[in-house]
Coordinates of C-alpha atoms in Angstrom, one line a residue:
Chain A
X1 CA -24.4 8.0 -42.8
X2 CA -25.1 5.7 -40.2
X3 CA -28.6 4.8 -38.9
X4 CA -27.5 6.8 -35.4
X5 CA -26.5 9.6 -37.5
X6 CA -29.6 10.0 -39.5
X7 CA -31.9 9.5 -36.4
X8 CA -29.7 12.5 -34.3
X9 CA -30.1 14.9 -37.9
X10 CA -34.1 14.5 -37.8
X11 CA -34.3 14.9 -34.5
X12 CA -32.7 17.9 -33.5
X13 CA -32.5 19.7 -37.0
X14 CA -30.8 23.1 -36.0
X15 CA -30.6 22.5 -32.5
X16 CA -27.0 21.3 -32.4
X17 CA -26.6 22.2 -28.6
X18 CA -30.1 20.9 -27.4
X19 CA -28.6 17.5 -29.3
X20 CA -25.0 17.8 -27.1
X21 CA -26.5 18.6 -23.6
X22 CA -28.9 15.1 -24.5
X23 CA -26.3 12.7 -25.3
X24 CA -22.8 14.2 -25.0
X25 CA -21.0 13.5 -21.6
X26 CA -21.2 16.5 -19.5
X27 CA -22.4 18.5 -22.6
X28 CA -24.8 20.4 -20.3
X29 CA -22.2 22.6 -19.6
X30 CA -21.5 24.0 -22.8
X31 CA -23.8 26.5 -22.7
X32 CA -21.5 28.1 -19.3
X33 CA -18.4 29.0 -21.4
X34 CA -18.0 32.7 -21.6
X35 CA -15.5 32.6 -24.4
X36 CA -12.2 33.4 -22.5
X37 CA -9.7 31.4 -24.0
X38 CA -8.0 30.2 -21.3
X39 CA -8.6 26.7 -21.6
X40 CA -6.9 27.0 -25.0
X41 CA -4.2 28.7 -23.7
X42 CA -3.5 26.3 -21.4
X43 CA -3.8 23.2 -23.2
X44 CA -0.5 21.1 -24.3
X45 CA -1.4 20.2 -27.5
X46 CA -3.1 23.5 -28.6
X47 CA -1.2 24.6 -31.6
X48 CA -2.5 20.8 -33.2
X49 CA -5.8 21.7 -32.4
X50 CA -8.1 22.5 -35.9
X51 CA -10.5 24.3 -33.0
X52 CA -9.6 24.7 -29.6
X53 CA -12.2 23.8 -26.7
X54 CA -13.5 27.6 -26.2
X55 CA -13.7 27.9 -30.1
X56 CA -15.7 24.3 -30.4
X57 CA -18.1 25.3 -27.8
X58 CA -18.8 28.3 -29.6
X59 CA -19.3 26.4 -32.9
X60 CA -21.8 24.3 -31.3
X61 CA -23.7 26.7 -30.1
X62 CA -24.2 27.7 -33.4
X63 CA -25.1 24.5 -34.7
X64 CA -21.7 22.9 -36.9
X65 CA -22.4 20.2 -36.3
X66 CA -20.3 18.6 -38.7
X67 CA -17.4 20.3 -38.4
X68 CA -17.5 19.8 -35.0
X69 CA -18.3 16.2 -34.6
X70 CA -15.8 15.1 -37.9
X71 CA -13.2 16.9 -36.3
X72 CA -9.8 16.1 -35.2
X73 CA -9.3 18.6 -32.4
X74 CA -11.0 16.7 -29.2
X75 CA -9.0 13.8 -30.0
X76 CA -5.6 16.2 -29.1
X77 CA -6.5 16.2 -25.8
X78 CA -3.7 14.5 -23.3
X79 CA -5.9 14.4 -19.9
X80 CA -3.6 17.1 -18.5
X81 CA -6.5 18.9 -16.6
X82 CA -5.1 22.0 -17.2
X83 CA -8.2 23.5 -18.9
X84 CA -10.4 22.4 -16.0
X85 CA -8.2 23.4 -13.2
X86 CA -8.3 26.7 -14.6
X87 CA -11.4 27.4 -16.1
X88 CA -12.9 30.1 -14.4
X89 CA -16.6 29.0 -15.0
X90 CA -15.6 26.0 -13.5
X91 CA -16.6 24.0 -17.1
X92 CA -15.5 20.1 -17.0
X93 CA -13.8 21.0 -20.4
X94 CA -11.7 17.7 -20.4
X95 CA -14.9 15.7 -19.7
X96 CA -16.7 17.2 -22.7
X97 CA -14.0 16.7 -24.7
X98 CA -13.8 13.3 -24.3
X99 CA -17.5 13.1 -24.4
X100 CA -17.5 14.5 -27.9
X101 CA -14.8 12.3 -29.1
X102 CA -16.8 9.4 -27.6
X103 CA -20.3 10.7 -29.1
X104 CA -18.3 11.5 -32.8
X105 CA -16.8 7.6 -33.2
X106 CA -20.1 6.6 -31.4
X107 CA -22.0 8.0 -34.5
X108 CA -19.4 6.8 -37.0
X109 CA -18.2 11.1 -37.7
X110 CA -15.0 10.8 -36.1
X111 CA -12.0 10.9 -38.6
X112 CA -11.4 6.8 -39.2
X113 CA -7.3 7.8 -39.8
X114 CA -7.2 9.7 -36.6
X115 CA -4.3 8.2 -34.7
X116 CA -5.3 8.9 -31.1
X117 CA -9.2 7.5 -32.0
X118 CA -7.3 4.1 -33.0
X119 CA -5.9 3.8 -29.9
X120 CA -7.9 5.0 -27.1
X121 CA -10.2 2.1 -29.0
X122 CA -7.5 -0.2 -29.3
X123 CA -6.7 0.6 -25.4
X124 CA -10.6 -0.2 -24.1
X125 CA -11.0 -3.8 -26.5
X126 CA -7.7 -4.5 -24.6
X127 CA -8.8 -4.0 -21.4
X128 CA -11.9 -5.5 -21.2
X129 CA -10.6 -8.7 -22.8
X130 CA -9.3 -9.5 -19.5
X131 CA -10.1 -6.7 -17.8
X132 CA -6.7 -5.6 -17.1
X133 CA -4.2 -3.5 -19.7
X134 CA -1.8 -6.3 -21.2
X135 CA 0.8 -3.7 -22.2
X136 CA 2.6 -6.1 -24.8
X137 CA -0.5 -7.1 -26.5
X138 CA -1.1 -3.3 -26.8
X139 CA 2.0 -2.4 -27.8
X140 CA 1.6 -4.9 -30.7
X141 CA -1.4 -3.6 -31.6
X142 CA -0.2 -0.1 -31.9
X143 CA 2.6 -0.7 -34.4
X144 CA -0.2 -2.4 -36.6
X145 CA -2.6 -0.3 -36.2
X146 CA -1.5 1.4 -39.5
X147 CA -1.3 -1.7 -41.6
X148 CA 1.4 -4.4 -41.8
X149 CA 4.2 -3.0 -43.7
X150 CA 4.0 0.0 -41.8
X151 CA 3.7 -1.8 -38.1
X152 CA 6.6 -3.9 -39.1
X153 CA 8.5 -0.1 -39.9
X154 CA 7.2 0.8 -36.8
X155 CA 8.3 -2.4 -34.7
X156 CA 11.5 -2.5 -35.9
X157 CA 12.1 1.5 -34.9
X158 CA 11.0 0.7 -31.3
X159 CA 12.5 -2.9 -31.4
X160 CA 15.5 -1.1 -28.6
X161 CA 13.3 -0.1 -26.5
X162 CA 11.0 -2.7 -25.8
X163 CA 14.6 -5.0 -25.3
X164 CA 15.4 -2.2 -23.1
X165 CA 12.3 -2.3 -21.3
X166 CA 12.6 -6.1 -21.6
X167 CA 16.0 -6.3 -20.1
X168 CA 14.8 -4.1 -17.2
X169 CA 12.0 -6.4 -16.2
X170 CA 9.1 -4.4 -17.3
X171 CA 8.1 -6.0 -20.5
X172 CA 7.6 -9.9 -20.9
X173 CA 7.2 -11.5 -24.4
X174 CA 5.4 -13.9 -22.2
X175 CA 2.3 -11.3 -21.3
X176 CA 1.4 -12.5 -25.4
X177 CA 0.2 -15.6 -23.8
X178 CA -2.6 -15.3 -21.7
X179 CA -0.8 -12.2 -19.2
X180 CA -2.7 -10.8 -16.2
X181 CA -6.5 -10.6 -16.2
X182 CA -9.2 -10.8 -13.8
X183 CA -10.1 -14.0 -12.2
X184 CA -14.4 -13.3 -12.3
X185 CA -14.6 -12.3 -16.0
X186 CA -17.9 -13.5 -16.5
X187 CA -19.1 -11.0 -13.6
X188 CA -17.0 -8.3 -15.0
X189 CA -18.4 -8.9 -18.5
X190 CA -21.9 -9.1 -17.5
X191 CA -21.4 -5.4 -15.6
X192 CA -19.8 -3.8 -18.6
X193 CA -22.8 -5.5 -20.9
X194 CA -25.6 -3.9 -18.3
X195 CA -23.6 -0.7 -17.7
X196 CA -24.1 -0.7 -22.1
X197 CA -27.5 -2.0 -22.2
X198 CA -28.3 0.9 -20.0
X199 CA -26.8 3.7 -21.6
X200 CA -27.9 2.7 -24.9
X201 CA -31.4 3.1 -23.5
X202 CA -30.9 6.4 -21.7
X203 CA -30.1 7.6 -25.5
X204 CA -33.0 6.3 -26.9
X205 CA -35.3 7.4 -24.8
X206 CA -33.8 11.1 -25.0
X207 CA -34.5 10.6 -28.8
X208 CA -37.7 9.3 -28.6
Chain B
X1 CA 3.7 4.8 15.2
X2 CA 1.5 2.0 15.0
X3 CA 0.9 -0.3 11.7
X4 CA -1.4 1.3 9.5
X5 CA -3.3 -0.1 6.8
X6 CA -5.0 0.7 3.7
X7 CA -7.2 -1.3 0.6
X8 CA -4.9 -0.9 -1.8
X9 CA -5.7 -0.7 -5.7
X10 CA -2.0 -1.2 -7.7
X11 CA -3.3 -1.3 -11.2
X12 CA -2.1 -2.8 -14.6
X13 CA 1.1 -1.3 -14.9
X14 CA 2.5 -2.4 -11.3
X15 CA 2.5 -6.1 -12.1
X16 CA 4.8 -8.0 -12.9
X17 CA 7.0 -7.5 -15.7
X18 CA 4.5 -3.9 -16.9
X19 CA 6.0 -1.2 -16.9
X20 CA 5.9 0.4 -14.0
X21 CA 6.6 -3.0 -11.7
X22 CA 10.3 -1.3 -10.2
X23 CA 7.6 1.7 -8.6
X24 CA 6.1 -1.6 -7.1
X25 CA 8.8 -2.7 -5.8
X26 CA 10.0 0.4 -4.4
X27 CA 6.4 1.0 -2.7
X28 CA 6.9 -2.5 -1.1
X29 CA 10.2 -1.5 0.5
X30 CA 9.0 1.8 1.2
X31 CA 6.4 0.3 3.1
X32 CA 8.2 -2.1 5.1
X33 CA 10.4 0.7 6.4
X34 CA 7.2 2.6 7.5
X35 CA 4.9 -0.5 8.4
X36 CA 2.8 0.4 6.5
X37 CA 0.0 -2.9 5.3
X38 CA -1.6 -2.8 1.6
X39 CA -4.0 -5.0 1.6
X40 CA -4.4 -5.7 -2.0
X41 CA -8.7 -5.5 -3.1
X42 CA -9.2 -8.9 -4.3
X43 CA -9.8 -9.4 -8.2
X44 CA -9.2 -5.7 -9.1
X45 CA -9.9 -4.6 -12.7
X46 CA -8.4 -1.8 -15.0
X47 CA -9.9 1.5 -14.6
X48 CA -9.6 2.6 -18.0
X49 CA -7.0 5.5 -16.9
X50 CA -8.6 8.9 -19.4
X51 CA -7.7 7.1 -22.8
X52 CA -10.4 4.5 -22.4
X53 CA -13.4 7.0 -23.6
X54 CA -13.1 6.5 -27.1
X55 CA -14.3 2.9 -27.0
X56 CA -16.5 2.9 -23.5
X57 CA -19.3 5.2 -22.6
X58 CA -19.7 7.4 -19.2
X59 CA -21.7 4.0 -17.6
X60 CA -19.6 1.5 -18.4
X61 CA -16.1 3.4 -17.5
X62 CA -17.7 4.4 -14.6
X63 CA -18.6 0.5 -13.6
X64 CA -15.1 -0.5 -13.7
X65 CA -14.1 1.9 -11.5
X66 CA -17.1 1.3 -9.0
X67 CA -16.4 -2.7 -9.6
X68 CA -13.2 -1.9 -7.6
X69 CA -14.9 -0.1 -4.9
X70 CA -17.7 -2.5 -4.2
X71 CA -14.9 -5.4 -4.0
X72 CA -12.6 -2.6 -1.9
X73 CA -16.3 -2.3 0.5
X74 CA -16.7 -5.9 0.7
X75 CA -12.8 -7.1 1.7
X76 CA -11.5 -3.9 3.2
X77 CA -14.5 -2.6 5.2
X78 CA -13.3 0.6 7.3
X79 CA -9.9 1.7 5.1
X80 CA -9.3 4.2 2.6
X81 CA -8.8 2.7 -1.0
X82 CA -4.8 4.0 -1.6
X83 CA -3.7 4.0 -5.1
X84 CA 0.1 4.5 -6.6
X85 CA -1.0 5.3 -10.2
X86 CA -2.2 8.8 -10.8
X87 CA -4.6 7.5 -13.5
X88 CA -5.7 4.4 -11.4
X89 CA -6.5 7.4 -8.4
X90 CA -7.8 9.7 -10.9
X91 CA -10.4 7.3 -12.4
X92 CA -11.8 5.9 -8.8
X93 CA -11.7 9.3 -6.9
X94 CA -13.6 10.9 -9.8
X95 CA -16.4 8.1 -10.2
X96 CA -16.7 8.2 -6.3
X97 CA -17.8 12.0 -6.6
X98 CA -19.5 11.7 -9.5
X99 CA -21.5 9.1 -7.9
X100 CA -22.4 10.7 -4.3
X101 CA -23.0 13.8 -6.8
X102 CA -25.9 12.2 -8.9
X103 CA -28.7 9.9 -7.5
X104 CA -29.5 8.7 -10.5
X105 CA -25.9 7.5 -11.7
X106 CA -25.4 5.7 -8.7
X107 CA -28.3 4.1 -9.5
X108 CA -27.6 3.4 -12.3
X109 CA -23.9 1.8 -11.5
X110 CA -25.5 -0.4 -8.8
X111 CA -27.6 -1.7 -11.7
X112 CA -24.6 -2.9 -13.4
X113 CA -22.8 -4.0 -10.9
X114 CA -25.8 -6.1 -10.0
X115 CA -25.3 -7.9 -13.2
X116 CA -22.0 -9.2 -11.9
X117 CA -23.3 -9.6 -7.8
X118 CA -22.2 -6.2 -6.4
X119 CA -22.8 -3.0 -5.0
X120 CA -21.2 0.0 -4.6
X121 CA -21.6 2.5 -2.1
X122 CA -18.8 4.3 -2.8
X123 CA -18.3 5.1 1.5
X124 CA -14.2 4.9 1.2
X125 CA -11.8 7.6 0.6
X126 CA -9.8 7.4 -2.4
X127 CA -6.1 8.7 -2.2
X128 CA -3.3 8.7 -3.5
X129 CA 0.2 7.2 -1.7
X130 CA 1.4 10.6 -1.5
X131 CA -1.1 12.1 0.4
X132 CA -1.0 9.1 2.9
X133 CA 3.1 9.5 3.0
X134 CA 1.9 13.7 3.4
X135 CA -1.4 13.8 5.9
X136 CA -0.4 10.4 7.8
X137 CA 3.2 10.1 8.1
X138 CA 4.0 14.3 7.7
X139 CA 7.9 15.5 6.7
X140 CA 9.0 15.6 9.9
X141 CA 8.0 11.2 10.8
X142 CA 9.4 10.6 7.1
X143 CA 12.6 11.9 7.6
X144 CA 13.3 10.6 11.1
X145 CA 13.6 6.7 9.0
X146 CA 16.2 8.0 6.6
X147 CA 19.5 6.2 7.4
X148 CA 21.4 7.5 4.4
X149 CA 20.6 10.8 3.5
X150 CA 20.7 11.2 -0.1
X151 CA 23.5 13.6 0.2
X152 CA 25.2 15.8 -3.2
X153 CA 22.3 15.1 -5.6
X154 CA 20.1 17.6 -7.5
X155 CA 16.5 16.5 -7.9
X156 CA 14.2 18.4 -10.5
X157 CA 10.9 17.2 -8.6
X158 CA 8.2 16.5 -11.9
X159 CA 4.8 16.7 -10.3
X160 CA 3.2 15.9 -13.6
X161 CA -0.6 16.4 -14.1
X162 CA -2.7 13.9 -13.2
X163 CA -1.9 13.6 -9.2
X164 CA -2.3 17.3 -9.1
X165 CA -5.3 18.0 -11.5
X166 CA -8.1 18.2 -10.8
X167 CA -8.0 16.8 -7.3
X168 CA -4.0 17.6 -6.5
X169 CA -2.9 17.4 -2.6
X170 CA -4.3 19.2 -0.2
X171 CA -2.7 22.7 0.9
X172 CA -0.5 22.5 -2.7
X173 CA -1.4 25.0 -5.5
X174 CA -1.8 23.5 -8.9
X175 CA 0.2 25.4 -10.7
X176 CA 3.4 25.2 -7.9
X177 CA 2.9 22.6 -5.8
X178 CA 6.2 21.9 -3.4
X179 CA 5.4 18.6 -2.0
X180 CA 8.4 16.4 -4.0
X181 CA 10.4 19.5 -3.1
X182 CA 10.0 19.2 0.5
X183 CA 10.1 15.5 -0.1
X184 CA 13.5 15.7 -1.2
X185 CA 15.1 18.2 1.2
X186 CA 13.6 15.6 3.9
X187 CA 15.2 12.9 2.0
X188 CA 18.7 14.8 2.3
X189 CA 18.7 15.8 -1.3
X190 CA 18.7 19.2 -2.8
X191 CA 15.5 19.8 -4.8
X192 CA 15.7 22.2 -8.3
X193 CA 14.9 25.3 -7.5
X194 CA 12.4 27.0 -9.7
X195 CA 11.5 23.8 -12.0
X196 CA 9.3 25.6 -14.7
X197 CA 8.2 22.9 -16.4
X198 CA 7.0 20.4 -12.6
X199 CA 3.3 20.5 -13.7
X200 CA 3.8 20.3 -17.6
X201 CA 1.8 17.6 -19.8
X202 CA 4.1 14.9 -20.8
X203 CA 1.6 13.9 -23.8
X204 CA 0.5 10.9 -21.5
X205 CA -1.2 8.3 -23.3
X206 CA -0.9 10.5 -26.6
X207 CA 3.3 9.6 -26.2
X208 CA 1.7 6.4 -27.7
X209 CA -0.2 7.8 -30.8
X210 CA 1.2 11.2 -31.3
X211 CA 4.9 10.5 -30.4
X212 CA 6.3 13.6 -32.2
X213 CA 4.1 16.4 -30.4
X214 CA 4.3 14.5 -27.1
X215 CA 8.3 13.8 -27.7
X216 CA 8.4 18.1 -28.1
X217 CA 6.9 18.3 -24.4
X218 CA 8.9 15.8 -23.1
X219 CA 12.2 17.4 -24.4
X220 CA 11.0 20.9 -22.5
X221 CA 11.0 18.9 -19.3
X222 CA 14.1 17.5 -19.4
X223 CA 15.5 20.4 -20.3
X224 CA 14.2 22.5 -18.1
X225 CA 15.4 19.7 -15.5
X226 CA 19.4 19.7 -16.7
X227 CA 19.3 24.2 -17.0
X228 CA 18.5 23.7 -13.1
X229 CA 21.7 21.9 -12.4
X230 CA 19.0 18.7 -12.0
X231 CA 20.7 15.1 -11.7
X232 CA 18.0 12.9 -11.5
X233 CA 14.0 14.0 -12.1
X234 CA 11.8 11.7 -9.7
X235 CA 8.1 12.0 -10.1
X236 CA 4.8 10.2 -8.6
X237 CA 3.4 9.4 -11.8
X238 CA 3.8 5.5 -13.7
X239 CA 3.2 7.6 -16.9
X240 CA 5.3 10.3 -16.7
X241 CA 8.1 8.3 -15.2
X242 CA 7.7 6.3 -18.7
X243 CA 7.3 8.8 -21.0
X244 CA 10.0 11.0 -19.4
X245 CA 12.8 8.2 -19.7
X246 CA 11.8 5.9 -22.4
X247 CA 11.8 8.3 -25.0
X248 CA 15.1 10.0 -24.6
X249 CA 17.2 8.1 -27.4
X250 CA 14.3 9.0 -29.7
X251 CA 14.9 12.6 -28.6
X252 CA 18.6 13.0 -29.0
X253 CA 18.4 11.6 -32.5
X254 CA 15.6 14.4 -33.6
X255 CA 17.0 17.2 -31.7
X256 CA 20.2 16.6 -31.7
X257 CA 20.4 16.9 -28.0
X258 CA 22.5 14.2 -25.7
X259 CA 19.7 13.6 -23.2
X260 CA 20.8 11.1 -20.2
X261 CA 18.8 12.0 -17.4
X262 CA 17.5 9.3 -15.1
X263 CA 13.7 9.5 -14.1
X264 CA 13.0 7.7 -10.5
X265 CA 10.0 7.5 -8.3
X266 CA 9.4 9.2 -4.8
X267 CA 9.3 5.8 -3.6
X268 CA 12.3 4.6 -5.0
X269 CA 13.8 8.1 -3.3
X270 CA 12.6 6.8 0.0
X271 CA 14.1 3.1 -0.1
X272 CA 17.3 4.4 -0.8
X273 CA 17.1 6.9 2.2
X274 CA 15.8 4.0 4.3
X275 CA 19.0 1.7 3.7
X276 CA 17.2 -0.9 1.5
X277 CA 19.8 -1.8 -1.7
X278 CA 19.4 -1.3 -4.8
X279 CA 16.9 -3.9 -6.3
X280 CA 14.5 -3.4 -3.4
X281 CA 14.2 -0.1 -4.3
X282 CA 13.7 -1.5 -7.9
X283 CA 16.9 1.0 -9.9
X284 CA 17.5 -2.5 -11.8
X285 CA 14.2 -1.4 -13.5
X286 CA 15.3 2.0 -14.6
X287 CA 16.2 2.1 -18.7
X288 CA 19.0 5.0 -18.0
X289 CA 20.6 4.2 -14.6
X290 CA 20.7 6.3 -11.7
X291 CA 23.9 6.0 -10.8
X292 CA 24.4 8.5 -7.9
X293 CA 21.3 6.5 -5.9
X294 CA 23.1 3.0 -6.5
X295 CA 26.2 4.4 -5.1
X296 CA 23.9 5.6 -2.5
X297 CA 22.6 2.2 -1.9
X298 CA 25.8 -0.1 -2.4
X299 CA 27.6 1.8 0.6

């Protein structure tokens, strides 16, 4: 368990909701959701989901925390909006659920083989290398991501494309050396390093 | 009409050779035709588009976003920040509420931004290039720039979901909005009656890391598109346009299916319509050709 873990688990005991409205992104909402269903309903990916967002909302109310935090379900969610455009409580469920996903790898719960957790993190160490999205680099990254026999399987399947996408000018083999980036890196890295620092402290001091 | 300008914020995918640099192009020639001025925001950065959460917290995805605003503020005084990407308009217009919506966020931002020399006041409005083509220009000023009306094609107009939730255009309905419709009648196209699937989830950034499940949604989309007598799908979206054509090989070999349908943008629509050829309206960058608009264009 990590040391974040522990500290949350002694902290907030039973109080699994009291511990979401502290720390998870918009989490102060979950305590709004009058159990519709028709963020479920509307959402893409909602036959993949283990618990749907009404259903996880309800399980944290009454304290899962486990199984709500280890789950895979709020890492199904495509950023469709369809849940909040419709939710008649007005709940910012695509928010949260990022939020949880976010506060679930933050405290090491999140399933480690979980494809979409791999690369949403794969997608922000890219970006903030240079502080723009080198797609190739990404790309390259993705195939790996399940290890290197695998990745080479996986390159070789979308080998056509990318020389499609190549062909039609919107893939360079070139981006693998240096590509675009931001010319003030060392402002943008000392922003993203403050904007850190200062979030790290909001938790603590909620958890002090 | 007068030249009107704008700070605009193109994002990762409209450089050069990402993927969505033939929407670039297009919005160049588009732009030209309607003089309209981007004035680029000096030294932009990524917003993180929605997949970035996993790996940065609320603060710091919210300081990229607010990085661009404070050097938008700073170069572009006075204009509205105008972005092509829904996930690039998505990201700014949502930090800019969230930060006139909570004192202590914004101060918050503005302590990071410090770090780096900035500050945000977050004072410009942040749209997308369809509502400037919509509440600016209007139908009726659009359509009087056509030269070639884009006569005898069927369009299935794919709103997608990210310039239409949770913001969307004003006076449209999420769940039917007729904008790219009407766009394409004023164009001198037909548009595909009845669309079902024009504000269906094509997996976006999951196409990457659950390709089967988002490859399902895609295939309902196209579908839906060819059983409306469509020709072409055009959308406003850099993912969806990707998503929507890339995959379509990959689709046909699963479902057994014989998918060809080309996948343009509104902009690309519009350069056509305008008399610019083919490569300024960027169709050399489309993986399955639209063959009807290069016709269009070689005339």
């Amino acid at each position: 368990m990590s040391n974040m873990n522990q500290a949350m688990v002694e902290k907030y005991r039973n109080d699994f909701l009291k511990e979401v409205k502290a720390n998870v992104e918009e989490g102060d909402w979950v305590q709004m959701c009058m159990q519709c269903g028709v963020c479920s309903g509307s959402c893409p990916f909602g036959p993949y989901w283990d618990h749907p967002p009404q259903e996880l909302f309800m399980m944290i109310r009454a304290g899962k925390r486990e199984e709500v935090l280890s789950s895979n379900s709020m890492w199904m969610c495509t950023s469709c909006y369809n849940c909040i455009a419709r939710c008649p409580r007005e709940l910012p469920i695509t928010h949260i659920m990022h939020g949880l996903a976010h506060y679930a790898d933050r405290l090491g719960l999140a399933p480690k083989e979980q494809p979409t957790r791999k690369f949403a993190n794969r997608f922000w160490d890219n970006l903030v290398k240079k502080g723009r999205v080198n797609e190739l680099k990404l790309g390259v990254s993705l195939y790996f991501m399940n290890g290197f026999i695998e990745g080479i399987k996986t390159a070789m399947a979308a080998a056509p494309l990318g020389m499609g996408m190549m062909k039609a000018k919107r893939l360079s083999p070139m981006e693998y050396f240096g590509g675009h980036g931001v010319k003030d890196s060392k402002g943008l890295d000392a922003i993203l390093k403050k904007a850190r620092q200062i979030e790290d402290e909001k938790i603590a001091k909620y958890n002090s | 009409m007068s030249k009107k300008e704008y700070s605009f914020y193109p994002g990762c995918s409209s450089q050069k050779a990402a993927s969505a640099s033939n929407y670039q192009t297009s919005v160049n020639s588009m732009c030209d035709v309607l003089d309209i001025q981007l004035n680029e925001i000096p030294d932009w950065n990524c917003c993180s588009a929605s997949i970035g959460y996993a790996g940065g917290g609320e603060l710091p995805r919210l300081a990229l976003s607010a990085r661009n605003m404070a050097l938008s503020e700073q170069a572009h005084a006075g204009q509205d920040i105008v972005a092509t990407c829904a996930a690039c308009w998505l990201a700014t217009r949502e930090t800019k509420e969230r930060l006139l919506h909570d004192e202590a966020l914004m101060k918050e931002t503005n302590e990071a931004l410090a770090a780096g020399g900035l500050k945000v006041e977050a004072n410009q409005d942040i749209r997308h290039m369809v509502e400037v083509l919509i509440e600016d220009f209007g139908y009726d000023e659009l359509g009087k720039h056509v030269q070639k009306p884009l006569e005898g094609i069927k369009i299935a107009g794919y709103v997608g979901c990210q310039t239409n939730r949770p913001f969307g255009i004003a006076g449209e309905s999420f769940e039917n909005p007729k904008y790219l419709d009407k766009l394409v009648e004023t164009l001198g196209a037909e548009p595909v009656e009845n669309y079902d699937k024009k504000v269906s989830c094509c997996g976006g950034a999951l196409a990457f890391s659950e390709p089967e499940k988002s490859q399902a949604l895609i295939k309902d989309i196209i579908e839906s598109a060819y059983d409306g007598g469509a020709e072409m799908i055009v959308t406003p979206c850099p993912v969806c346009q990707l998503n929507v054509e890339a995959y379509q090989d990959n689709i046909n070999a699963k479902y057994k299916t014989k998918f060809s349908m080309p996948v343009v943008y509104y902009s690309q629509l519009m350069s056509v319509a305008y008399g610019k050829s083919g490569k300024e309206a960027g169709l050399d960058g489309q993986l399955i050709a639209a063959k009807k608009l290069e016709d269009i264009a070689g005339k």
